[in-house]
Amino acid sequence: MTHYDVVVAGAGPVGLMLGCELRLGGVARVLVVERLAEVDETIKAGAINTPTAVALDRRGLLPSLAEVQRQGLARFREFQRARGGDGSAPLPPKFAAHFAGITLEAGLLDAADPAFADIGPAGDVGLVPQSALERLLVDRARELGVELRRRVELTGFEQDDDGVTARLAPTDGSAPEPVRAHWLVGCDGGRSTVRKAAGFDFPGTPPEITGYQAVVGLTGAEGLGTGWNATDAGLYAHGPMPGRVLTVEFEGPPANRTAPVTAGELQGSLRRVTGVDVTVTEVRTATRFTDNCRQVTDYRAGRVLLAGDAAHVHSPFGGQGLNLGIGDAMNLGWKLAAVVRGWAPDDLLDSYTRERHPMGAWVLDWTRAQIALMRPESHVRALRAVVTDLARTVDGTTYLVKKISGVWQRYDLLGGHPLVGRSAPDLGLADGTRLADHLHGGRALLLDLADDPKLRAQADGYEGRVEVRTVACTSSPELSGLLVRPDGITAWAADHRRPDAAPEPGDRKARGQESGHVADDALRIALERWCGAPAVRTPSA
C-alpha cells in the first residue's frame, strides 16, 4: 500500500491551492486526486476578491494573474463595442459588480477609505475567472512537486488513530487502489463524498430558486438589457463578456441538478424571465445552480478535514464561494503542514475551524440576504427600491464594496495592536521590496523594522520556520516590528517610541506593547502559538 502524508480529494482551485501550501510547508508526500481528466472549463466564478489576490501575490503569482486580467479586459471591451459602445465604460469598483443584482458604480466608491489602504498592487487585480485560476494552480502544483492523479475518484475511506486508508477508484472502471495517509482533506465540492462518509453535520436552509449561468450563441439579443435587470418573473444578467447570460427564477429548485443543461432549457428560462423571444443557437458552457445554504458545524473530524464547498454551500451571488475556499486552503495548509512535520501539536488545527467557520457563516447570510432582495414580490420590490437608493450613494457603494471585496476580514487573535488578526499591510521596505516579496516561500516572517537585536533574538530556535528580515519601513514608519503568519495574517506588531507623547490610557502600555521596546512576552507568546516551541540548541563540544 502506498503511503502519503496527506491525501486531498478534489483538484479544483481549493484542492490545488491546499496541495501547494502543504508542499511549501515542507510536507514531502502530498497526493491530490481528481475524477475529471482536465481542468473544468464550465463557467463559474468570474473574479477573485482582494484576500485571494493578495494571497496569490504572496506566493509570486501576481504577474500571471495580471495577464489573465488583461485578456479578460479585452473580452469586456469587445462586448461593450458589440452593444454599440466605444469600449471605454469603467469596470465595477474593485470588481464588486453588484449586490442582489443592483449594479454598483465605480464613480461612487470612496477609494480613500482606510480599508483599501496598504493592499499593494494585488488590489488592482480581480478579473480572473475560476477556470483560468485553476490552470495557473495546476502549473504551480506541478512545479512544487504535488502528485496530481486525474481520472481517479475517492470512493470511501476508514480512519483510525494513526491515519486514514482511502479507496481510490479509476474512472475507467479498473480495480480500486487503497492508499494510506496520515490525513485526508475533502476539497471535493458541494456533494462531497468525504463529508458524507465522515458523517459531518451539515445544517442549513433548503433551496428556493433555479438559476442558470451560461455562455451561448444568441439571436434576438438586441432586445436584452445589459448588466443586471429585475423583471416580474425574476432576474437576469447579460454580459459583461460576449454571450454570457444568467437567469434566476423563484419557482423552486430544479428537478435534476446533475443533468446536462440544454439549449432549450436555457432558452425557456431566458424567455420567461426577460420577456424577449431570444433563440439560443449554441451552448458553449452552462451551469445550473440553486440557493441551497449549508455549513458543517466543525471543519475537522479526527484525521479528516474539509475545505471549500465541501464545508459550505450557498448561492453564487457576489462570487464568494471560490474566494472562501481559497481562504480555507491558505488557513489550513500551513497548519496541517506544521502538524505533519511535528513542530506543532494537533490542537493547532482547532484554530482552523475557529477562524474559518465565522467567515463561512457570514458568506451564507450575505448570499441569503441577496436572494431575499431578488424575489419578484411587491413588498420585496419596494424594499429593493430603498436599497437601490442607498447603494447609489458614496457611503452605500463603499460599504457594499468593502464587504464584497473582503477587505473587512479579520481573525479574532490575541493581541492589542490594531494590525493583529488582519491581513498584514503590504509594506514598502527600504531595500525596494514589498512585504509580499518575503512570503513566497510560505514561512512565517518576522520583520525587524528598528534594527533591534533583542527582537531578532526572540526568533532563535525557529530556523526553517520563521524568516527574519532587518530592514527599514518606508510606508509605515511608526511600526518597529511585525510577525506575519505563513498565511499573511499579522500575529504580533509593535510601534516605535513616541517620547513626546504619553501613552493613551489602557492602550499600548496596558496591552504589553509599550512604546520604545519590544514587548518580549507578547512576541514570545505569538511565536510559540503559531510557530511552535523553539528548537533546543545542543551546546557545542
Coordinates of C-alpha atoms in Angstrom, one line a residue:
M1 CA 0.0 0.0 0.0
T2 CA 1.3 3.4 -1.0
H3 CA 1.8 5.9 1.9
Y4 CA 1.3 9.6 1.9
D5 CA 1.4 12.4 4.5
V6 CA -1.8 14.0 3.1
V7 CA -4.3 12.9 0.5
V8 CA -6.5 15.7 -0.9
A9 CA -9.8 14.8 -2.7
G10 CA -10.6 17.2 -5.4
A11 CA -8.3 19.2 -7.8
G12 CA -10.3 22.3 -8.2
P13 CA -8.7 25.6 -7.1
V14 CA -9.2 24.8 -3.4
G15 CA -7.6 21.4 -3.6
L16 CA -4.8 22.6 -5.8
M17 CA -4.1 25.6 -3.5
L18 CA -4.0 23.4 -0.5
G19 CA -1.6 21.0 -2.2
C20 CA 0.7 23.9 -3.0
E21 CA 0.6 25.2 0.6
L22 CA 1.3 21.8 2.0
R23 CA 4.4 21.4 -0.2
L24 CA 5.6 25.0 0.7
G25 CA 5.1 24.0 4.4
G26 CA 7.6 21.1 3.9
V27 CA 5.1 18.2 3.5
A28 CA 7.0 15.6 1.4
R29 CA 4.2 13.3 0.2
V30 CA 1.1 15.1 -1.0
L31 CA -1.4 13.4 -3.3
V32 CA -4.3 15.3 -4.9
V33 CA -6.9 13.1 -6.8
E34 CA -9.5 14.3 -9.3
R35 CA -12.1 12.4 -11.3
L36 CA -12.0 14.9 -14.2
A37 CA -9.5 14.3 -16.9
E38 CA -8.8 18.1 -17.5
V39 CA -9.4 21.5 -15.9
D40 CA -13.1 22.1 -15.6
E41 CA -13.9 24.8 -18.1
T42 CA -17.6 25.2 -17.0
I43 CA -18.5 28.8 -16.4
K44 CA -18.3 29.5 -12.7
A45 CA -16.9 32.4 -10.7
G46 CA -15.7 35.3 -12.9
A47 CA -13.5 37.2 -10.5
I48 CA -11.4 36.9 -7.3
N49 CA -11.7 39.2 -4.3
T50 CA -8.9 41.1 -2.6
P51 CA -7.9 38.5 0.0
T52 CA -7.5 35.9 -2.8
A53 CA -5.5 38.3 -5.0
V54 CA -3.3 39.2 -2.0
A55 CA -2.7 35.5 -1.1
L56 CA -1.7 34.7 -4.6
D57 CA 0.6 37.8 -4.8
R58 CA 2.3 36.5 -1.6
R59 CA 3.0 33.3 -3.5
G60 CA 4.5 35.0 -6.5
L61 CA 1.6 34.6 -8.9
L62 CA 0.6 38.2 -9.4
P63 CA 2.2 38.6 -12.9
S64 CA 0.3 35.6 -14.1
L65 CA -3.0 36.9 -12.7
A66 CA -2.4 40.3 -14.3
E67 CA -2.0 38.7 -17.7
V68 CA -5.3 36.8 -17.2
Q69 CA -7.0 40.0 -16.3
R70 CA -5.5 41.7 -19.4
Q71 CA -7.1 39.1 -21.6
G72 CA -10.4 39.3 -19.8
L73 CA -10.5 43.1 -20.2
A74 CA -10.1 42.7 -23.9
R75 CA -13.2 40.5 -24.0
F76 CA -15.1 43.0 -21.8
R77 CA -14.3 45.8 -24.2
E78 CA -15.4 43.6 -27.1
F79 CA -18.8 43.1 -25.5
Q80 CA -19.2 46.9 -25.0
R81 CA -18.4 47.6 -28.6
A82 CA -20.8 44.9 -29.8
R83 CA -23.5 46.7 -27.8
G84 CA -22.8 50.0 -29.5
G85 CA -20.4 51.5 -27.0
D86 CA -16.8 52.6 -27.6
G87 CA -15.3 50.1 -25.1
S88 CA -14.5 52.8 -22.5
A89 CA -17.1 52.0 -19.8
P90 CA -15.4 51.6 -16.4
L91 CA -15.1 48.3 -14.6
P92 CA -17.2 47.7 -11.5
P93 CA -15.5 49.1 -8.4
K94 CA -12.9 46.7 -7.0
F95 CA -14.6 44.0 -9.2
A96 CA -17.6 44.1 -6.9
A97 CA -20.2 44.2 -9.7
H98 CA -23.5 44.0 -7.8
F99 CA -25.4 43.3 -4.7
A100 CA -28.6 41.3 -5.3
G101 CA -28.4 42.4 -8.9
I102 CA -28.2 46.1 -8.0
T103 CA -25.3 47.4 -10.1
L104 CA -22.5 49.2 -8.2
E105 CA -21.0 52.2 -9.9
A106 CA -17.2 52.8 -9.9
G107 CA -17.6 56.5 -9.6
L108 CA -19.3 56.2 -6.2
L109 CA -16.6 54.3 -4.4
D110 CA -14.6 56.2 -1.8
A111 CA -11.2 54.6 -2.7
A112 CA -9.6 56.7 0.1
D113 CA -11.4 54.6 2.7
P114 CA -8.8 53.2 5.1
A115 CA -10.0 49.7 4.5
F116 CA -8.4 49.8 1.0
A117 CA -5.1 51.1 2.2
D118 CA -1.8 49.1 2.2
I119 CA -3.1 46.3 -0.1
G120 CA -0.4 46.8 -2.7
P121 CA -0.7 46.0 -6.4
A122 CA -2.8 43.0 -5.7
G123 CA -5.7 45.4 -5.1
D124 CA -5.7 46.2 -8.8
V125 CA -6.3 42.6 -9.9
G126 CA -9.6 40.8 -9.8
L127 CA -10.9 39.9 -13.2
V128 CA -9.7 36.3 -13.1
P129 CA -12.2 33.5 -14.0
Q130 CA -12.2 30.3 -12.0
S131 CA -11.0 28.1 -14.8
A132 CA -8.0 30.4 -15.5
L133 CA -7.0 30.3 -11.9
E134 CA -7.3 26.6 -11.8
R135 CA -4.9 26.3 -14.8
L136 CA -2.4 28.5 -13.0
L137 CA -2.6 26.4 -9.9
V138 CA -2.2 23.2 -11.8
D139 CA 1.1 24.5 -13.2
R140 CA 2.1 25.8 -9.7
A141 CA 1.3 22.4 -8.1
R142 CA 3.5 20.6 -10.5
E143 CA 6.4 23.0 -10.0
L144 CA 6.2 22.3 -6.3
G145 CA 6.1 18.6 -6.6
V146 CA 2.5 17.9 -5.7
E147 CA 1.4 14.4 -7.1
L148 CA -1.8 15.0 -9.1
R149 CA -3.7 12.0 -10.3
R150 CA -6.6 12.6 -12.7
R151 CA -9.4 10.2 -13.7
V152 CA -9.3 8.9 -10.1
E153 CA -12.1 9.3 -7.6
L154 CA -12.1 8.8 -3.9
T155 CA -15.0 6.4 -3.2
G156 CA -14.6 5.8 0.5
F157 CA -12.2 5.5 3.5
E158 CA -11.7 4.3 7.0
Q159 CA -9.8 6.3 9.7
D160 CA -8.2 5.2 12.9
D161 CA -6.0 6.9 15.5
D162 CA -2.9 6.8 13.2
G163 CA -4.3 7.8 9.8
V164 CA -6.7 7.1 7.0
T165 CA -7.0 4.3 4.5
A166 CA -8.6 5.7 1.4
R167 CA -10.0 3.8 -1.6
L168 CA -9.2 5.4 -5.0
A169 CA -11.1 4.2 -8.0
P170 CA -10.0 5.0 -11.6
T171 CA -12.9 6.3 -13.6
D172 CA -12.2 3.8 -16.4
G173 CA -13.6 1.0 -14.2
S174 CA -10.4 -0.7 -13.3
A175 CA -9.7 -2.0 -9.8
P176 CA -9.7 0.4 -6.9
E177 CA -6.4 1.1 -5.1
P178 CA -6.1 1.6 -1.3
V179 CA -3.7 4.2 -0.1
R180 CA -2.7 5.1 3.4
A181 CA -2.3 8.7 4.6
H182 CA -1.8 10.5 7.9
W183 CA -4.5 13.0 7.0
L184 CA -7.3 13.3 4.5
V185 CA -8.8 16.6 3.3
G186 CA -12.1 16.8 1.3
C187 CA -12.0 19.5 -1.3
D188 CA -14.5 17.6 -3.4
G189 CA -17.3 20.1 -3.7
G190 CA -20.8 20.6 -2.5
R191 CA -21.8 16.9 -2.9
S192 CA -18.6 15.9 -1.1
T193 CA -18.0 12.1 -0.7
V194 CA -15.6 12.9 2.1
R195 CA -18.1 14.9 4.1
K196 CA -20.8 12.3 3.7
A197 CA -18.6 9.3 4.5
A198 CA -17.1 11.0 7.6
G199 CA -20.6 11.9 9.0
F200 CA -20.1 15.7 9.3
D201 CA -23.2 17.6 10.5
F202 CA -24.3 19.8 7.6
P203 CA -27.2 22.1 8.7
G204 CA -28.7 24.9 6.8
T205 CA -31.6 26.1 4.6
P206 CA -33.2 24.4 1.6
P207 CA -33.1 25.8 -2.0
E208 CA -35.8 28.1 -3.3
I209 CA -34.6 29.1 -6.7
T210 CA -33.4 27.8 -10.1
G211 CA -30.6 29.7 -11.7
Y212 CA -28.6 29.3 -14.9
Q213 CA -25.3 30.8 -15.9
A214 CA -24.0 30.2 -19.5
V215 CA -22.0 31.4 -22.4
V216 CA -24.2 30.9 -25.5
G217 CA -24.8 31.9 -29.1
L218 CA -28.0 34.1 -29.3
T219 CA -30.2 35.6 -31.8
G220 CA -32.6 38.4 -30.8
A221 CA -30.2 39.5 -28.1
E222 CA -30.6 43.2 -29.1
G223 CA -33.8 43.2 -27.0
L224 CA -32.0 42.3 -23.9
G225 CA -30.7 44.9 -21.4
T226 CA -27.1 44.8 -20.4
G227 CA -25.9 44.2 -16.9
W228 CA -28.4 43.2 -14.2
N229 CA -32.1 43.5 -14.8
A230 CA -35.0 42.8 -12.4
T231 CA -38.3 41.7 -14.1
D232 CA -41.7 40.5 -12.9
A233 CA -40.6 36.9 -13.4
G234 CA -37.2 37.1 -11.7
L235 CA -33.7 38.4 -12.5
Y236 CA -31.3 38.2 -15.4
A237 CA -27.9 39.4 -16.4
H238 CA -26.4 39.9 -19.9
G239 CA -22.6 40.4 -20.3
P240 CA -20.0 41.6 -19.4
M241 CA -18.5 39.1 -21.8
P242 CA -19.9 38.2 -25.2
G243 CA -22.6 35.6 -25.0
R244 CA -22.7 35.5 -21.2
V245 CA -26.2 35.2 -19.7
L246 CA -27.6 34.5 -16.2
T247 CA -31.2 33.9 -15.1
V248 CA -32.9 33.5 -11.7
E249 CA -36.4 32.1 -11.3
F250 CA -38.3 31.7 -8.0
E251 CA -40.5 28.7 -8.7
G252 CA -38.4 26.2 -6.6
P253 CA -35.2 24.2 -7.2
P254 CA -34.6 22.3 -10.5
A255 CA -35.9 18.8 -10.7
N256 CA -32.5 17.4 -11.7
R257 CA -29.3 19.3 -10.7
T258 CA -26.9 16.9 -12.5
A259 CA -28.5 16.6 -16.0
P260 CA -26.6 18.5 -18.8
V261 CA -28.0 22.0 -19.4
T262 CA -29.6 22.1 -22.8
A263 CA -30.2 24.9 -25.3
G264 CA -33.9 24.5 -24.9
E265 CA -33.8 24.7 -21.1
L266 CA -31.7 27.9 -21.3
Q267 CA -33.9 29.5 -24.0
G268 CA -37.0 28.8 -22.0
S269 CA -35.6 30.4 -18.9
L270 CA -34.4 33.4 -20.8
R271 CA -37.7 34.0 -22.5
R272 CA -39.7 33.6 -19.2
V273 CA -37.5 35.9 -17.2
T274 CA -36.8 38.6 -19.9
G275 CA -40.0 38.5 -21.9
V276 CA -37.8 38.6 -25.1
D277 CA -38.1 35.9 -27.8
V278 CA -34.4 35.2 -27.9
T279 CA -33.1 32.0 -29.5
V280 CA -30.2 30.0 -28.1
T281 CA -28.3 28.7 -31.1
E282 CA -25.3 27.2 -29.3
V283 CA -24.3 26.3 -25.7
R284 CA -20.6 26.8 -25.1
T285 CA -20.6 26.3 -21.4
A286 CA -23.5 26.3 -18.9
T287 CA -24.2 25.5 -15.3
R288 CA -27.3 25.2 -13.1
F289 CA -27.4 26.5 -9.5
T290 CA -29.7 27.0 -6.5
D291 CA -29.5 28.8 -3.2
N292 CA -29.1 25.7 -1.0
C293 CA -27.3 27.1 2.0
R294 CA -25.4 24.8 4.4
Q295 CA -22.3 24.7 6.5
V296 CA -20.6 22.0 8.6
T297 CA -20.5 22.7 12.3
D298 CA -16.8 21.6 12.6
Y299 CA -14.3 21.5 9.8
R300 CA -12.5 18.6 11.3
A301 CA -13.5 15.0 12.3
G302 CA -10.5 13.2 13.7
R303 CA -7.9 12.9 10.8
V304 CA -10.4 14.2 8.2
L305 CA -10.8 17.8 7.3
L306 CA -12.9 19.8 4.9
A307 CA -12.3 22.9 2.8
G308 CA -14.1 24.9 0.2
D309 CA -17.6 23.8 -1.0
A310 CA -17.2 20.5 0.9
A311 CA -17.5 22.5 4.1
H312 CA -20.1 25.1 2.9
V313 CA -22.5 25.7 0.1
H314 CA -24.5 28.7 -0.9
S315 CA -25.7 30.6 -4.0
P316 CA -23.0 32.1 -6.2
F317 CA -24.1 35.7 -5.9
G318 CA -21.2 38.1 -5.1
G319 CA -18.6 35.5 -6.2
Q320 CA -17.9 34.5 -2.6
G321 CA -17.5 30.7 -3.0
L322 CA -14.2 30.5 -4.8
N323 CA -12.7 33.1 -2.6
L324 CA -14.0 31.5 0.6
G325 CA -12.4 28.2 -0.4
I326 CA -9.0 29.8 -1.2
G327 CA -9.1 31.4 2.2
D328 CA -9.8 27.9 3.7
A329 CA -6.8 26.5 1.9
M330 CA -4.5 29.3 2.9
N331 CA -5.5 29.0 6.6
L332 CA -5.3 25.2 6.7
G333 CA -2.3 24.5 4.6
W334 CA 0.5 25.7 6.8
K335 CA -1.2 24.5 10.0
L336 CA -1.6 21.0 8.7
A337 CA 2.0 21.1 7.4
A338 CA 3.2 22.1 10.9
V339 CA 1.4 19.2 12.4
V340 CA 2.7 16.7 9.8
R341 CA 6.3 17.9 10.3
G342 CA 5.9 17.5 14.1
W343 CA 6.7 21.0 15.3
A344 CA 3.1 21.9 16.2
P345 CA 0.6 19.8 18.2
D346 CA -2.7 18.6 16.7
D347 CA -4.6 21.3 18.5
L348 CA -3.2 23.9 16.2
L349 CA -5.8 22.5 13.7
D350 CA -8.6 23.6 16.1
S351 CA -7.9 27.1 15.1
Y352 CA -8.8 26.3 11.6
T353 CA -12.5 25.9 12.4
R354 CA -12.4 28.7 14.9
E355 CA -11.1 31.1 12.3
R356 CA -12.8 30.0 9.2
H357 CA -16.2 29.0 10.4
P358 CA -17.3 32.6 11.1
M359 CA -16.2 33.6 7.6
G360 CA -18.3 30.9 6.0
A361 CA -21.3 31.7 8.2
W362 CA -21.0 35.4 7.1
V363 CA -21.0 34.3 3.4
L364 CA -24.1 32.2 3.8
D365 CA -26.0 35.1 5.4
W366 CA -24.7 37.5 2.8
T367 CA -26.0 35.3 0.0
R368 CA -29.3 34.7 1.7
A369 CA -29.8 38.5 2.0
Q370 CA -29.3 38.9 -1.7
I371 CA -31.8 36.1 -2.6
A372 CA -34.4 37.7 -0.3
L373 CA -33.9 41.1 -2.1
M374 CA -34.3 39.5 -5.6
R375 CA -37.7 38.0 -5.1
P376 CA -40.3 39.3 -7.6
E377 CA -42.9 40.3 -5.0
S378 CA -44.4 43.7 -4.4
H379 CA -43.1 44.1 -0.8
V380 CA -39.7 43.0 -1.7
R381 CA -39.5 45.3 -4.8
A382 CA -40.5 48.2 -2.5
L383 CA -37.6 47.3 -0.2
R384 CA -35.3 46.8 -3.2
A385 CA -36.0 50.3 -4.4
V386 CA -34.9 51.6 -1.0
V387 CA -31.7 49.5 -1.0
T388 CA -31.0 50.7 -4.6
D389 CA -31.2 54.3 -3.5
L390 CA -28.8 53.6 -0.6
A391 CA -26.4 51.7 -3.0
R392 CA -26.3 54.7 -5.3
T393 CA -24.6 56.9 -2.6
V394 CA -20.9 57.1 -1.9
D395 CA -21.4 55.6 1.6
G396 CA -23.7 52.8 0.4
T397 CA -21.4 51.8 -2.5
T398 CA -18.3 51.9 -0.3
Y399 CA -20.0 49.8 2.4
L400 CA -21.1 47.1 -0.1
V401 CA -17.8 47.1 -2.0
K402 CA -15.8 46.7 1.3
K403 CA -18.0 43.7 2.2
I404 CA -17.9 42.0 -1.2
S405 CA -14.2 42.6 -1.8
G406 CA -13.3 41.0 1.6
V407 CA -11.1 43.9 2.9
W408 CA -13.1 43.8 6.2
Q409 CA -11.9 40.3 7.1
R410 CA -10.1 39.7 10.4
Y411 CA -9.5 36.8 12.7
D412 CA -10.0 37.2 16.5
L413 CA -6.4 36.7 17.7
L414 CA -4.8 37.6 21.0
G415 CA -3.0 40.9 20.9
G416 CA -4.0 44.5 21.3
H417 CA -2.3 46.1 18.3
P418 CA -4.8 47.1 15.6
L419 CA -3.0 45.0 13.0
V420 CA -3.2 41.7 14.9
G421 CA -5.6 39.3 13.2
R422 CA -5.7 41.3 10.0
S423 CA -4.0 40.6 6.7
A424 CA -0.6 42.2 7.0
P425 CA -0.2 45.5 5.2
D426 CA 1.9 45.3 2.0
L427 CA 4.6 47.4 3.5
G428 CA 7.1 49.2 1.3
L429 CA 10.6 48.5 2.5
A430 CA 13.8 50.5 2.2
D431 CA 15.6 47.8 0.1
G432 CA 13.0 48.3 -2.6
T433 CA 10.9 45.2 -1.8
R434 CA 7.4 44.7 -0.6
L435 CA 6.2 42.6 2.3
A436 CA 4.6 40.2 -0.2
D437 CA 8.0 39.5 -1.7
H438 CA 9.2 37.9 1.5
L439 CA 6.3 35.4 1.8
H440 CA 6.8 33.5 -1.4
G441 CA 8.4 30.6 0.5
G442 CA 5.3 30.0 2.7
R443 CA 7.1 30.6 6.0
A444 CA 6.3 32.9 8.8
L445 CA 8.1 36.3 8.6
L446 CA 9.5 38.4 11.5
L447 CA 10.3 41.9 10.3
D448 CA 12.7 43.8 12.4
L449 CA 12.0 47.4 11.3
A450 CA 14.1 49.1 14.0
D451 CA 17.3 47.1 13.8
D452 CA 16.7 45.7 17.2
P453 CA 18.9 42.8 18.3
K454 CA 16.5 42.0 21.2
L455 CA 13.7 41.5 18.7
R456 CA 15.8 39.2 16.5
A457 CA 16.9 37.2 19.4
Q458 CA 13.3 36.1 20.0
A459 CA 13.5 34.1 16.8
D460 CA 16.4 32.0 17.9
G461 CA 15.5 28.3 17.5
Y462 CA 13.0 29.0 14.7
E463 CA 15.3 28.5 11.8
G464 CA 13.4 26.9 8.9
R465 CA 10.1 28.1 10.3
V466 CA 10.5 31.8 10.6
E467 CA 12.3 34.1 8.2
V468 CA 13.8 37.1 9.9
R469 CA 14.4 40.3 8.0
T470 CA 16.0 43.5 9.3
V471 CA 15.0 46.4 7.1
A472 CA 13.5 49.9 7.5
C473 CA 9.9 50.5 6.5
T474 CA 9.2 53.4 4.2
S475 CA 5.4 53.2 4.1
S476 CA 4.5 52.8 7.8
P477 CA 7.4 54.4 9.8
E478 CA 5.5 54.1 13.1
L479 CA 6.0 50.3 13.0
S480 CA 9.0 48.8 14.8
G481 CA 8.3 45.1 14.3
L482 CA 5.8 42.7 12.7
L483 CA 5.3 38.9 12.9
V484 CA 3.3 37.6 10.0
R485 CA 2.0 34.0 9.9
P486 CA 2.6 31.9 6.7
D487 CA -1.0 32.8 5.5
G488 CA -0.2 36.5 5.7
I489 CA -2.1 37.3 8.9
T490 CA -0.5 39.6 11.4
A491 CA 0.3 37.7 14.6
W492 CA 2.1 40.4 16.5
A493 CA 3.1 44.0 15.9
A494 CA 4.7 46.9 17.8
D495 CA 5.3 50.6 17.3
H496 CA 8.3 52.9 17.8
R497 CA 8.7 55.1 20.9
R498 CA 7.0 58.5 20.9
P499 CA 9.0 60.4 23.5
D500 CA 6.9 63.5 23.2
A501 CA 3.6 61.7 23.7
A502 CA 2.3 60.0 26.8
P503 CA 0.7 56.6 26.3
E504 CA -3.1 56.7 25.9
P505 CA -4.9 55.2 29.0
G506 CA -5.4 51.5 28.5
D507 CA -3.6 51.5 25.2
R508 CA -0.1 50.1 24.4
K509 CA 1.3 50.0 27.9
A510 CA -1.7 48.1 29.3
R511 CA -1.5 45.7 26.4
G512 CA 2.1 44.8 26.9
Q513 CA 3.0 46.7 23.7
E514 CA 4.5 49.8 25.4
S515 CA 6.3 52.2 23.2
G516 CA 10.1 52.2 23.0
H517 CA 10.9 48.5 23.2
V518 CA 9.8 45.1 22.0
A519 CA 7.2 43.5 24.3
D520 CA 9.1 40.3 24.9
D521 CA 6.3 38.3 26.3
A522 CA 3.8 39.2 23.6
L523 CA 6.2 38.3 20.8
R524 CA 7.3 35.1 22.5
I525 CA 3.7 34.0 23.1
A526 CA 2.8 34.7 19.4
L527 CA 5.9 32.8 18.2
E528 CA 5.1 29.8 20.3
R529 CA 1.4 29.9 19.5
W530 CA 1.8 29.9 15.7
C531 CA 5.3 28.6 15.1
G532 CA 5.7 26.0 17.9
A533 CA 8.3 25.8 20.6
P534 CA 11.8 26.9 19.6
A535 CA 14.4 24.2 18.9
V536 CA 16.6 23.4 21.8
R537 CA 20.2 24.1 20.9
T538 CA 22.8 21.4 21.7
P539 CA 25.9 23.0 23.3
S540 CA 28.9 22.6 21.0
A541 CA 31.7 20.4 22.3

